[in-house]
């Protein structure tokens, strides 16, 4: 074998090695957003390992010049063996060979993982099922992009797919944009495209180009990416989807108790329209959160049954002497995409839904098994327990039906929470009066509803430390009031939980079947606490200052009408709106209007639109900016005597206007073709050919600065002549979408582009 052939093979192998490493780095960069959704654990190491093993197997297989199909089959075998050995070894033969039992176990793991995703709150716990899903997906993605990049040689297509996959966690759990992850992924994608291009270049071509300012160009691309990430991204409108939200349009329901971002958004839209035959418009609950380990309240993960089954939501169980009132609430979803269905409490029947829905008997909520709430119209029948004041005082908070997690108090709970709970309730003699004392204390003049104070004071969350700080600052919004109330109740040995849902809304002028229609806006997303009482069930309270009406039960003798009238207005079973929070058509207003910054309902905020326009313009200008930066770098190098840079300027211009620049053509032949076919000046092309031949065949002569000036002038003139001779459409494309950014001279794609007329 000749020395040039050996050198060419060595370079090709080295290029494939670098390309494989670049692909691995890009895959790992796409994995970073998953850390926002799943807590770090074994899945992270497994994902890195499976991607590394698959790419390594493909690299080794290609060294033996195996067919592309064989390479993909080998990688698939590595994927199967790794997944079996890591997750299903107990069902496999020799730990890595799948058996029929192995295949039967896979759907169960996938179902468990999907349940955790649908009903869990980010960041999700690192379970075996979730690890199986993430690691398996990473392995399949590695196989696909390895084939697309190293076999099909389409790095741009692979990069688009990788970026799309990396966006999935951001869509599922929208938060502040992770700028560093974005920049890292952008640089990794550029590195991948550059590595793929260089792996197809010849050694002599690569030597000539090294002096063409490539490092500076790469730095310029990275700098522009940083500018886009830092300047343009924050101007984009923040998405409204949250864990538990559907994939359709419209805002979702935040079950992570990070409601502050939603409530602080200036855009307020109508999400629901509600009417009911109850004396007061009901709160609508979506889900409950009971598990609390000190950092965040987590949604309940409990058994579900088909909504239309005989078991369904079931009847309300209360003491025989406790009255139960039945109400019907009709809900129309205007603009809400979530998997949790807003229902009145305690719901016993829900009808009119389209699609597959499941009931959660434990907390009387309804969740989707396919689709979202968007566009649904349904009817909820609720049976509301209505004990008298004497009855509720005689019952204890607790009972056999609550779960242990509703009474757990983290070991590191700040002392101020326990101390304040004991102090506020010191004068009460029963559990109900203790809770009423806490509710009265929160709603008194010492606390103020504020969306901004938690951010300014650094406690914008629902954890134990945030609750402690809230009790000191005494300013916050519904999350802080509900979390503090529930946690203080637990220190008093009362089972408690937090509910996420919507306030009743604002009364409209519409009346249907003698029932006032209430408009529920996105700003009415709310959280409130509940405490479990034996013989009654879960009783909601409203500690948030300035919202709703505090829960209260009345003595039997003071109830209006007959004491056995179930429709007598007895507040308490669900916190009720006041005239302030649910005003009539004359002067109706949102109860959060005074606390909400920004524009009111119906007023457009121009900043998101301007941000999108600016980002679009910047993205459209990005190729021109990068090309201009590269041209300036080449110009500076050519002015310093680098003839290769001047020659590259001409090659880039030719590629931009669709002229072929094959690697098999000598500089003299290329120059003669430009003179004969494209009318370029012979004298200037002769100057360029002389300069590049001297640089290529007499490198020991060093840089000729006089020749460099002449070559630069000639290159600039030839570049202008090529662009001027091209069709108008091609000239425009050479500016806004220059092909030379991704197509290098001598590469397989450097042939003539299709003619543009």
XYZ file of C-alpha atoms in Angstrom:
757
model
C 0.000 0.000 0.000
C 1.406 3.427 -0.944
C 2.254 5.974 1.693
C -0.409 8.507 0.546
C -3.130 5.832 0.724
C -1.961 4.829 4.186
C -1.958 8.449 5.285
C -5.433 8.908 3.859
C -6.788 5.890 5.781
C -5.113 7.074 8.967
C -6.652 10.513 8.583
C -10.059 9.004 7.831
C -9.934 6.830 10.942
C -8.830 9.774 13.023
C -11.681 11.829 11.599
C -14.227 9.134 12.426
C -12.844 8.871 15.931
C -13.230 12.610 16.482
C -16.687 12.506 14.904
C -17.758 9.681 17.233
C -16.538 11.667 20.242
C -18.358 14.759 18.971
C -21.563 12.743 18.615
C -21.214 11.414 22.178
C -20.677 14.942 23.527
C -23.773 16.168 21.672
C -25.905 13.337 23.060
C -24.735 14.086 26.598
C -25.492 17.790 26.085
C -29.039 16.854 25.032
C -29.344 14.812 28.237
C -28.786 17.806 30.546
C -32.402 19.108 30.410
C -33.611 15.760 31.788
C -31.981 16.715 35.107
C -34.794 19.257 35.488
C -37.387 16.504 35.285
C -35.821 13.482 37.030
C -33.617 13.563 40.104
C -30.016 12.479 39.380
C -29.418 8.803 39.993
C -28.573 5.567 38.278
C -30.322 6.630 35.072
C -27.675 9.304 34.484
C -24.744 6.895 34.672
C -26.713 4.328 32.672
C -27.454 6.836 29.911
C -23.812 7.833 29.609
C -22.724 4.191 29.611
C -25.194 2.976 26.982
C -24.458 5.867 24.617
C -20.707 5.272 24.977
C -20.978 1.529 24.414
C -23.236 1.855 21.358
C -21.062 4.479 19.667
C -17.910 2.515 20.494
C -19.443 -0.650 19.016
C -20.326 1.227 15.844
C -16.834 2.692 15.555
C -15.162 -0.706 15.913
C -17.566 -2.316 13.448
C -16.824 0.327 10.831
C -13.094 -0.250 11.180
C -13.708 -3.748 9.847
C -15.670 -2.221 6.944
C -18.893 -4.013 7.832
C -22.068 -3.024 5.952
C -24.208 -0.285 7.485
C -26.981 -2.775 8.275
C -24.535 -4.984 10.147
C -23.247 -2.008 12.135
C -26.784 -1.038 13.177
C -27.584 -4.640 14.125
C -24.467 -4.839 16.299
C -25.447 -1.595 18.027
C -28.990 -2.903 18.544
C -27.526 -6.060 20.086
C -25.456 -3.964 22.489
C -28.595 -2.021 23.396
C -30.612 -5.182 24.095
C -27.829 -6.778 26.135
C -27.222 -3.626 28.193
C -30.907 -2.989 28.916
C -31.485 -6.635 29.814
C -28.438 -6.878 32.038
C -29.125 -3.602 33.811
C -32.878 -3.833 34.370
C -34.141 -7.341 33.609
C -31.293 -9.685 34.471
C -33.510 -11.776 36.751
C -35.704 -12.736 33.796
C -32.875 -13.292 31.282
C -30.729 -16.227 30.291
C -27.104 -15.666 31.365
C -28.201 -12.208 32.602
C -28.101 -10.548 29.143
C -30.069 -12.792 26.765
C -33.802 -11.918 26.807
C -36.419 -14.606 27.379
C -40.207 -14.467 26.880
C -40.494 -13.435 30.526
C -38.189 -10.500 29.786
C -40.459 -9.233 27.033
C -43.514 -9.573 29.291
C -41.818 -7.428 31.945
C -41.089 -4.522 29.576
C -44.699 -3.202 29.245
C -45.036 -3.184 33.029
C -41.927 -1.033 33.415
C -43.106 1.345 30.704
C -46.568 1.649 32.313
C -44.999 2.400 35.706
C -42.769 5.033 34.130
C -45.683 6.696 32.345
C -47.743 6.739 35.553
C -44.854 8.431 37.344
C -44.604 11.029 34.579
C -48.337 11.733 34.349
C -49.139 11.818 38.050
C -45.797 12.848 39.526
C -44.247 16.229 40.130
C -40.885 17.344 38.824
C -38.255 16.524 39.757
C -39.409 12.898 39.734
C -37.799 10.301 41.975
C -35.184 8.085 40.361
C -37.212 4.879 40.074
C -36.234 1.750 38.176
C -39.099 2.266 35.727
C -38.080 5.842 34.919
C -34.441 4.799 34.592
C -35.483 2.053 32.163
C -37.385 4.570 30.037
C -34.663 7.239 30.008
C -31.714 4.886 29.492
C -33.555 2.929 26.807
C -34.508 6.109 24.976
C -30.934 7.360 25.105
C -29.704 4.079 23.619
C -32.214 4.155 20.770
C -31.374 7.792 20.050
C -27.666 6.892 19.944
C -28.313 4.130 17.391
C -30.386 6.413 15.176
C -28.055 9.421 15.158
C -24.992 7.206 14.769
C -26.469 5.862 11.537
C -27.579 9.306 10.341
C -24.219 10.975 11.057
C -21.592 8.293 10.387
C -23.359 6.281 7.689
C -25.717 8.694 5.925
C -23.387 11.653 6.600
C -26.257 13.995 7.485
C -25.087 15.745 10.674
C -27.493 18.653 10.280
C -30.520 16.338 10.264
C -29.180 14.483 13.302
C -28.565 17.783 15.098
C -32.142 18.892 14.482
C -33.404 15.615 15.946
C -31.137 15.873 18.987
C -32.202 19.463 19.662
C -35.865 18.470 19.309
C -35.400 15.664 21.844
C -33.636 18.020 24.249
C -36.650 20.356 24.145
C -39.061 17.717 25.471
C -38.190 18.284 29.177
C -38.482 22.045 28.689
C -41.958 21.611 27.207
C -42.989 19.266 30.007
C -41.598 21.399 32.840
C -41.259 25.012 31.685
C -39.109 27.108 33.989
C -36.462 29.761 33.548
C -34.440 29.002 30.437
C -31.256 27.092 31.252
C -28.844 29.280 29.312
C -25.720 27.242 30.055
C -27.328 24.017 28.839
C -28.481 25.801 25.704
C -25.025 27.177 24.980
C -23.389 23.821 25.701
C -25.764 22.052 23.320
C -25.262 24.723 20.630
C -21.471 24.431 20.843
C -21.713 20.624 20.812
C -23.870 20.692 17.669
C -21.429 23.046 15.932
C -18.566 20.803 16.986
C -20.411 17.793 15.564
C -21.076 19.462 12.206
C -17.504 20.705 12.001
C -16.072 17.307 12.918
C -18.183 15.593 10.259
C -17.053 18.093 7.630
C -13.365 17.731 8.517
C -13.622 13.931 8.507
C -14.336 14.087 4.751
C -11.532 16.515 3.843
C -8.181 15.553 2.394
C -4.980 16.125 4.397
C -3.543 18.772 2.050
C -6.836 20.664 1.993
C -6.977 20.589 5.764
C -3.408 21.855 6.049
C -4.168 24.813 3.841
C -7.309 25.678 5.793
C -5.748 25.576 9.255
C -4.331 29.013 8.640
C -7.685 30.429 7.550
C -8.849 31.662 10.917
C -11.037 28.650 11.751
C -10.530 28.897 15.554
C -11.599 32.520 15.521
C -14.639 31.668 13.424
C -15.648 28.957 15.875
C -15.266 31.414 18.752
C -17.401 33.904 16.849
C -20.144 31.337 16.334
C -20.071 30.509 20.027
C -20.228 34.187 20.940
C -23.276 34.721 18.742
C -24.931 31.670 20.336
C -24.320 33.185 23.764
C -25.817 36.499 22.618
C -28.938 34.712 21.389
C -29.248 32.769 24.640
C -28.638 35.684 26.989
C -30.372 38.527 25.169
C -33.169 37.080 23.060
C -34.322 34.061 25.057
C -35.553 35.959 28.162
C -37.786 38.053 25.899
C -39.746 35.016 24.784
C -43.123 34.403 26.463
C -42.805 31.751 29.120
C -44.891 28.621 28.425
C -47.741 27.745 30.709
C -47.473 23.971 30.650
C -46.522 22.147 33.826
C -46.203 18.596 35.020
C -49.618 17.127 34.705
C -50.542 19.461 31.912
C -51.540 18.079 28.585
C -49.767 18.501 25.301
C -52.469 20.625 23.734
C -52.725 24.412 23.583
C -53.607 26.550 26.555
C -52.169 26.913 30.043
C -51.878 23.928 32.376
C -52.190 23.281 36.090
C -49.025 23.492 38.144
C -48.964 20.637 40.652
C -45.422 21.387 41.825
C -46.627 24.351 43.924
C -44.493 26.669 41.817
C -47.532 28.814 41.097
C -45.718 32.117 41.524
C -44.454 32.149 37.937
C -47.995 31.586 36.654
C -49.571 34.216 38.895
C -46.921 36.838 38.114
C -47.480 36.577 34.372
C -49.142 39.726 33.029
C -51.171 37.716 30.479
C -54.445 36.633 32.090
C -56.820 34.482 30.063
C -60.169 32.836 30.728
C -59.743 29.106 31.378
C -63.180 27.970 32.633
C -66.838 28.988 32.725
C -68.769 27.571 35.662
C -72.347 27.574 36.936
C -73.849 25.709 39.873
C -77.089 25.287 41.836
C -75.123 25.579 45.098
C -75.830 28.651 47.269
C -72.298 29.875 46.538
C -70.004 29.132 43.592
C -67.684 26.255 44.522
C -63.927 26.008 44.448
C -62.733 23.544 41.792
C -59.991 21.134 42.796
C -57.534 19.470 40.423
C -55.311 17.371 42.663
C -54.045 17.001 46.224
C -50.529 16.922 47.644
C -49.826 14.980 50.832
C -46.213 13.833 50.746
C -43.834 16.389 52.225
C -40.205 15.667 53.061
C -39.130 19.216 53.708
C -38.407 20.423 50.191
C -41.594 20.290 48.141
C -45.162 19.031 48.396
C -45.690 16.128 45.993
C -48.969 15.098 44.305
C -50.669 12.006 45.707
C -49.890 8.823 43.800
C -52.785 6.535 44.540
C -54.910 3.883 42.893
C -57.180 4.895 40.029
C -60.275 3.173 38.648
C -62.219 3.794 35.434
C -64.517 6.755 35.961
C -67.495 4.960 34.451
C -67.034 1.777 36.492
C -69.277 0.684 39.354
C -66.593 1.680 41.826
C -65.876 5.160 40.390
C -65.739 7.971 42.909
C -68.113 6.262 45.353
C -70.459 7.729 47.926
C -69.493 10.137 50.702
C -69.070 8.450 54.087
C -70.065 10.571 57.086
C -71.690 10.067 60.468
C -75.415 9.300 60.333
C -76.409 12.577 61.974
C -74.369 14.798 59.618
C -76.397 16.438 56.876
C -75.255 16.031 53.265
C -76.305 18.484 50.553
C -76.215 17.509 46.867
C -75.232 20.111 44.283
C -74.712 20.057 40.522
C -71.914 22.070 38.906
C -71.528 22.482 35.154
C -68.083 23.337 33.773
C -67.016 24.416 30.291
C -63.264 24.345 29.604
C -62.408 27.415 27.552
C -58.613 27.319 27.479
C -57.013 24.761 29.791
C -54.866 21.782 28.765
C -54.254 19.538 31.762
C -54.587 15.902 32.730
C -56.292 16.798 36.024
C -59.963 17.721 35.715
C -61.217 20.659 37.848
C -64.175 19.336 39.876
C -66.282 20.496 42.806
C -65.657 18.690 46.098
C -66.600 16.109 47.156
C -67.510 14.801 43.713
C -69.547 11.595 43.543
C -70.313 11.571 39.802
C -68.867 13.220 36.686
C -70.604 12.933 33.302
C -70.279 14.358 29.799
C -66.548 13.822 29.334
C -65.029 12.726 26.043
C -62.119 10.287 26.019
C -60.804 7.918 28.684
C -60.877 9.234 32.273
C -60.068 7.658 35.622
C -61.343 8.407 39.112
C -59.154 8.681 42.197
C -61.459 7.632 45.059
C -58.937 8.614 47.741
C -59.076 12.354 47.017
C -62.142 12.415 44.715
C -60.266 13.790 41.726
C -60.438 12.826 38.061
C -57.461 12.320 35.729
C -57.191 11.756 32.008
C -55.885 8.513 30.556
C -55.829 9.929 27.027
C -55.964 13.564 25.982
C -56.470 16.653 28.124
C -59.191 18.859 29.555
C -59.116 21.177 26.538
C -62.569 21.649 25.012
C -64.392 19.467 27.566
C -67.879 20.283 28.866
C -69.026 18.215 31.828
C -71.283 18.020 34.869
C -70.166 17.300 38.428
C -72.488 16.078 41.183
C -71.084 16.665 44.661
C -72.370 15.584 48.087
C -71.226 18.172 50.586
C -71.141 17.255 54.321
C -72.582 20.066 56.431
C -72.093 19.414 60.140
C -73.182 21.909 62.734
C -70.699 23.759 64.917
C -71.485 21.440 67.833
C -70.832 18.381 65.695
C -67.538 19.518 64.194
C -66.234 20.511 67.626
C -67.008 17.066 68.943
C -64.969 15.322 66.244
C -61.218 14.867 66.363
C -58.845 15.587 63.502
C -57.758 12.122 62.434
C -59.311 8.730 61.929
C -58.727 5.362 60.315
C -59.008 6.474 56.666
C -56.116 8.915 56.376
C -52.659 7.860 55.207
C -49.532 8.103 57.337
C -47.860 10.547 54.951
C -50.521 13.145 55.807
C -49.108 13.470 59.347
C -45.365 13.246 58.630
C -43.291 16.199 59.795
C -39.714 16.335 58.428
C -37.012 15.960 61.070
C -35.322 19.189 59.966
C -38.469 21.315 60.274
C -37.500 24.760 61.642
C -38.557 25.288 65.257
C -40.437 28.483 64.451
C -43.171 26.457 62.716
C -43.831 24.275 65.759
C -43.554 27.184 68.184
C -45.923 29.444 66.264
C -48.507 26.660 65.894
C -48.469 26.012 69.639
C -48.639 29.695 70.481
C -51.512 30.550 68.132
C -53.663 27.597 69.286
C -52.856 27.753 72.996
C -56.322 28.973 73.981
C -58.315 26.379 71.992
C -59.780 23.228 73.553
C -60.609 21.141 70.444
C -59.079 20.512 67.043
C -61.618 22.532 65.095
C -61.128 25.627 67.255
C -57.344 25.231 66.920
C -57.646 25.282 63.161
C -60.031 28.231 63.232
C -57.539 30.076 65.453
C -54.775 29.500 62.898
C -57.042 30.554 60.024
C -58.027 33.729 61.869
C -54.380 34.471 62.662
C -53.288 34.183 59.033
C -56.178 36.303 57.780
C -55.628 38.974 60.392
C -53.893 42.271 59.793
C -50.373 40.904 60.390
C -50.155 39.061 57.044
C -50.327 40.535 53.550
C -50.910 38.874 50.185
C -47.904 39.560 47.928
C -46.544 37.931 44.785
C -43.271 39.836 44.843
C -42.149 39.633 48.484
C -41.200 35.919 48.300
C -38.954 36.629 45.311
C -37.369 39.696 46.872
C -36.801 37.918 50.204
C -35.607 34.656 48.615
C -38.282 32.216 49.822
C -40.395 31.690 46.693
C -41.252 28.029 47.355
C -43.238 25.688 49.581
C -40.453 23.949 51.516
C -40.017 24.036 55.283
C -37.346 26.749 55.096
C -39.586 28.873 52.869
C -42.460 28.437 55.335
C -40.218 29.504 58.224
C -39.119 32.605 56.341
C -42.736 33.359 55.401
C -43.743 33.281 59.066
C -41.058 35.878 59.739
C -41.700 38.177 56.769
C -45.497 37.621 56.861
C -45.919 38.369 53.165
C -46.591 35.806 50.447
C -49.229 34.251 48.256
C -51.509 31.219 48.448
C -48.684 28.645 48.355
C -47.095 30.056 51.471
C -50.364 30.390 53.385
C -51.473 26.858 52.467
C -48.073 25.255 53.135
C -47.661 27.005 56.460
C -51.186 26.101 57.596
C -50.844 22.427 56.597
C -47.411 22.048 58.168
C -48.463 23.774 61.395
C -51.505 21.460 61.589
C -49.192 18.460 61.318
C -47.088 19.704 64.214
C -50.347 19.565 66.179
C -50.782 15.901 65.111
C -53.568 16.611 62.615
C -53.556 14.956 59.162
C -53.341 17.652 56.495
C -52.682 18.117 52.808
C -52.584 20.872 50.188
C -55.100 21.169 47.341
C -54.393 22.755 43.956
C -57.293 24.095 41.932
C -59.192 27.269 41.107
C -61.035 29.941 43.027
C -64.730 30.273 42.092
C -64.188 33.092 39.616
C -65.959 36.327 38.752
C -69.707 36.517 38.166
C -70.712 37.498 34.633
C -73.944 38.932 33.257
C -74.803 35.531 31.726
C -77.533 33.487 33.409
C -78.393 29.960 32.253
C -81.316 28.073 33.815
C -81.454 30.679 36.617
C -77.770 30.010 37.436
C -75.144 32.739 37.221
C -72.196 31.921 34.987
C -68.792 32.517 36.604
C -65.669 33.243 34.573
C -62.503 31.620 35.961
C -59.265 33.164 34.726
C -55.737 31.766 34.778
C -54.815 34.131 37.618
C -57.265 32.281 39.902
C -55.072 29.196 40.081
C -55.000 28.619 43.823
C -53.833 26.395 46.659
C -55.513 25.800 50.021
C -55.108 23.337 52.916
C -57.387 20.546 54.117
C -57.535 18.713 57.445
C -59.137 15.308 57.949
C -61.885 14.918 60.577
C -63.263 11.577 61.661
C -66.961 11.099 60.709
C -66.843 14.099 58.322
C -63.845 13.687 55.997
C -61.486 16.295 54.600
C -62.430 19.852 55.589
C -60.925 22.725 53.537
C -59.737 25.963 55.130
C -58.879 29.330 53.598
C -55.934 30.958 55.394
C -54.827 33.164 52.460
C -55.263 36.799 53.431
C -57.675 38.706 51.186
C -59.001 35.711 49.227
C -62.279 33.855 49.658
C -64.168 33.531 52.927
C -62.773 31.724 55.954
C -64.275 28.335 56.696
C -66.884 28.474 59.447
C -69.641 26.225 60.818
C -72.621 27.517 62.752
C -74.644 26.298 65.743
C -77.722 24.298 64.853
C -80.019 26.881 66.441
C -78.682 29.724 64.267
C -79.016 28.034 60.881
C -81.452 29.811 58.539
C -84.662 27.894 57.801
C -85.315 24.430 59.063
C -82.321 22.584 60.507
C -83.043 19.659 58.215
C -83.016 21.814 55.083
C -79.968 20.681 53.145
C -79.974 23.783 50.951
C -79.630 26.240 53.803
C -76.510 28.348 53.234
C -74.008 26.905 55.653
C -70.454 27.845 54.728
C -67.660 25.506 55.662
C -67.691 22.501 53.396
C -65.818 24.484 50.776
C -64.240 27.928 51.256
C -66.566 30.434 49.650
C -66.009 33.650 47.707
C -66.861 37.010 49.149
C -68.506 39.806 47.202
C -64.994 41.222 46.840
C -63.586 38.102 45.235
C -66.625 37.290 43.144
C -68.364 40.550 42.433
C -71.401 40.863 40.285
C -71.602 42.424 36.853
C -71.463 45.929 38.253
C -67.825 46.486 39.058
C -66.850 42.822 38.851
C -63.137 42.307 39.371
C -60.543 39.637 39.861
C -59.613 39.214 43.558
C -55.920 39.306 42.629
C -56.089 42.511 40.590
C -54.407 44.610 43.261
C -51.640 42.062 43.754
C -51.012 41.247 40.103
C -48.443 43.325 38.253
C -48.785 43.916 34.553
C -51.785 44.279 32.329
C -55.337 43.300 33.268
C -57.438 40.666 31.537
C -57.944 41.442 27.890
C -55.001 43.846 27.527
C -52.209 42.570 25.308
C -48.631 42.772 26.469
C -46.387 43.645 23.494
C -43.099 42.456 25.016
C -43.465 38.743 24.163
C -44.395 39.566 20.565
C -41.473 41.963 20.225
C -39.210 39.340 21.768
C -40.310 36.739 19.230
C -39.822 39.206 16.356
C -36.349 40.139 17.583
C -35.387 36.496 17.941
C -36.666 35.654 14.443
C -34.712 38.559 12.945
C -31.603 37.542 14.838
C -31.905 33.923 13.730
C -32.413 35.008 10.101
C -29.340 37.234 10.327
C -27.222 34.584 12.036
C -25.826 32.951 8.837
C -24.887 36.363 7.438
C -23.177 37.364 10.683
C -21.210 34.132 10.909
C -20.225 34.338 7.226
C -19.155 37.952 7.630
C -17.089 37.058 10.684
C -15.375 34.260 8.770
C -14.679 36.570 5.831
C -13.092 39.136 8.119
C -10.889 36.473 9.678
C -9.792 35.279 6.247
C -9.145 38.869 5.174
C -6.968 39.543 8.211
C -4.996 36.345 7.637
C -4.539 37.112 3.936
C -3.362 40.624 4.722
C -0.709 39.042 6.919
C 0.662 37.096 3.959
C -1.407 33.906 4.162
C -2.159 32.992 0.543
C -4.326 30.018 1.607
C -6.790 32.392 3.250
C -7.079 34.475 0.074
C -7.633 31.316 -1.963
C -10.284 30.117 0.518
C -12.135 33.413 0.067
C -12.518 32.663 -3.631
C -13.548 29.048 -3.000
C -16.190 30.142 -0.458
C -17.589 32.715 -2.873
C -17.806 30.080 -5.596
C -19.668 27.660 -3.306
C -22.054 30.425 -2.201
C -23.129 31.176 -5.792
C -23.399 27.495 -6.760
C -20.088 26.903 -8.554
C -18.518 23.479 -8.034
C -15.267 23.301 -6.074
C -14.207 19.639 -6.363
C -11.199 18.365 -4.481
C -9.833 16.617 -7.570
C -9.291 19.882 -9.420
C -5.919 21.669 -9.221
C -5.765 25.405 -8.466
C -4.756 26.134 -12.106
C -7.629 24.081 -13.507
C -10.107 25.736 -11.112
C -8.815 29.194 -12.047
C -9.066 28.441 -15.780
C -12.680 27.256 -15.337
C -13.619 30.480 -13.546
C -12.018 32.488 -16.369
C -13.628 30.516 -19.204
C -17.089 29.885 -17.758
C -17.704 32.761 -15.348
C -15.806 35.699 -16.863
C -13.332 36.268 -14.054
C -10.322 38.521 -14.746
C -7.326 36.385 -15.914
C -4.715 38.695 -14.334
C -6.251 38.502 -10.874
C -6.715 34.739 -11.062
C -3.062 34.406 -12.177
C -2.018 36.386 -9.069
C -4.029 34.074 -6.830
C -2.758 30.887 -8.468
C 0.843 32.059 -8.139
C 0.331 32.859 -4.450
C -1.333 29.528 -3.531
C 1.241 27.486 -5.482
C 4.119 29.242 -3.737
C 2.454 28.634 -0.342
C 1.779 24.973 -1.138
C 5.071 23.949 -2.771
C 7.552 26.377 -1.217
C 6.388 26.721 2.434
C 9.978 27.253 3.624
C 9.970 30.658 1.988
C 7.693 31.859 4.790
C 4.923 34.390 4.429
C 5.257 36.826 1.556
C 3.560 39.961 2.867
C 3.865 41.812 -0.453
C 2.284 38.870 -2.254
C -0.306 38.678 0.520
C -1.552 42.198 -0.217
C -1.725 41.456 -3.929
C -3.498 38.149 -3.321
C -6.004 39.783 -0.961
C -6.862 42.469 -3.503
C -7.208 39.868 -6.230
C -9.394 37.625 -4.013
C -11.697 40.509 -3.110
C -12.051 41.452 -6.776
C -12.707 37.876 -7.945
C -15.243 37.388 -5.130
C -17.107 40.512 -6.243
C -17.059 39.391 -9.886
C -18.478 35.948 -9.023
C -21.307 37.414 -6.960
C -22.115 40.064 -9.583
C -22.295 37.447 -12.352
C -24.655 35.173 -10.416
C -28.472 35.332 -10.837
C -30.290 37.722 -8.489
C -31.840 34.923 -6.413
C -28.463 33.246 -5.986
C -26.893 36.560 -4.915
C -29.539 36.977 -2.224
C -29.056 33.411 -0.979
C -25.292 33.921 -0.854
C -25.908 36.667 1.707
C -28.727 35.309 3.892
C -27.894 31.579 3.607
C -24.279 31.108 2.442
C -23.595 27.441 1.630
C -19.918 27.809 2.503
C -20.793 27.782 6.214
C -21.501 24.053 6.087
C -19.992 22.988 2.742
C -16.213 22.991 2.580
C -14.138 23.080 -0.613
C -13.345 19.602 -1.836
C -16.080 17.911 0.183
C -18.694 15.661 -1.339
C -21.260 18.486 -1.108
C -19.039 21.060 -2.882
C -20.532 20.271 -6.273
C -22.610 22.850 -8.096
C -25.885 23.762 -6.404
C -29.137 23.560 -8.376
C -29.622 26.555 -10.591
C -31.823 29.316 -9.148
C -33.629 31.547 -11.571
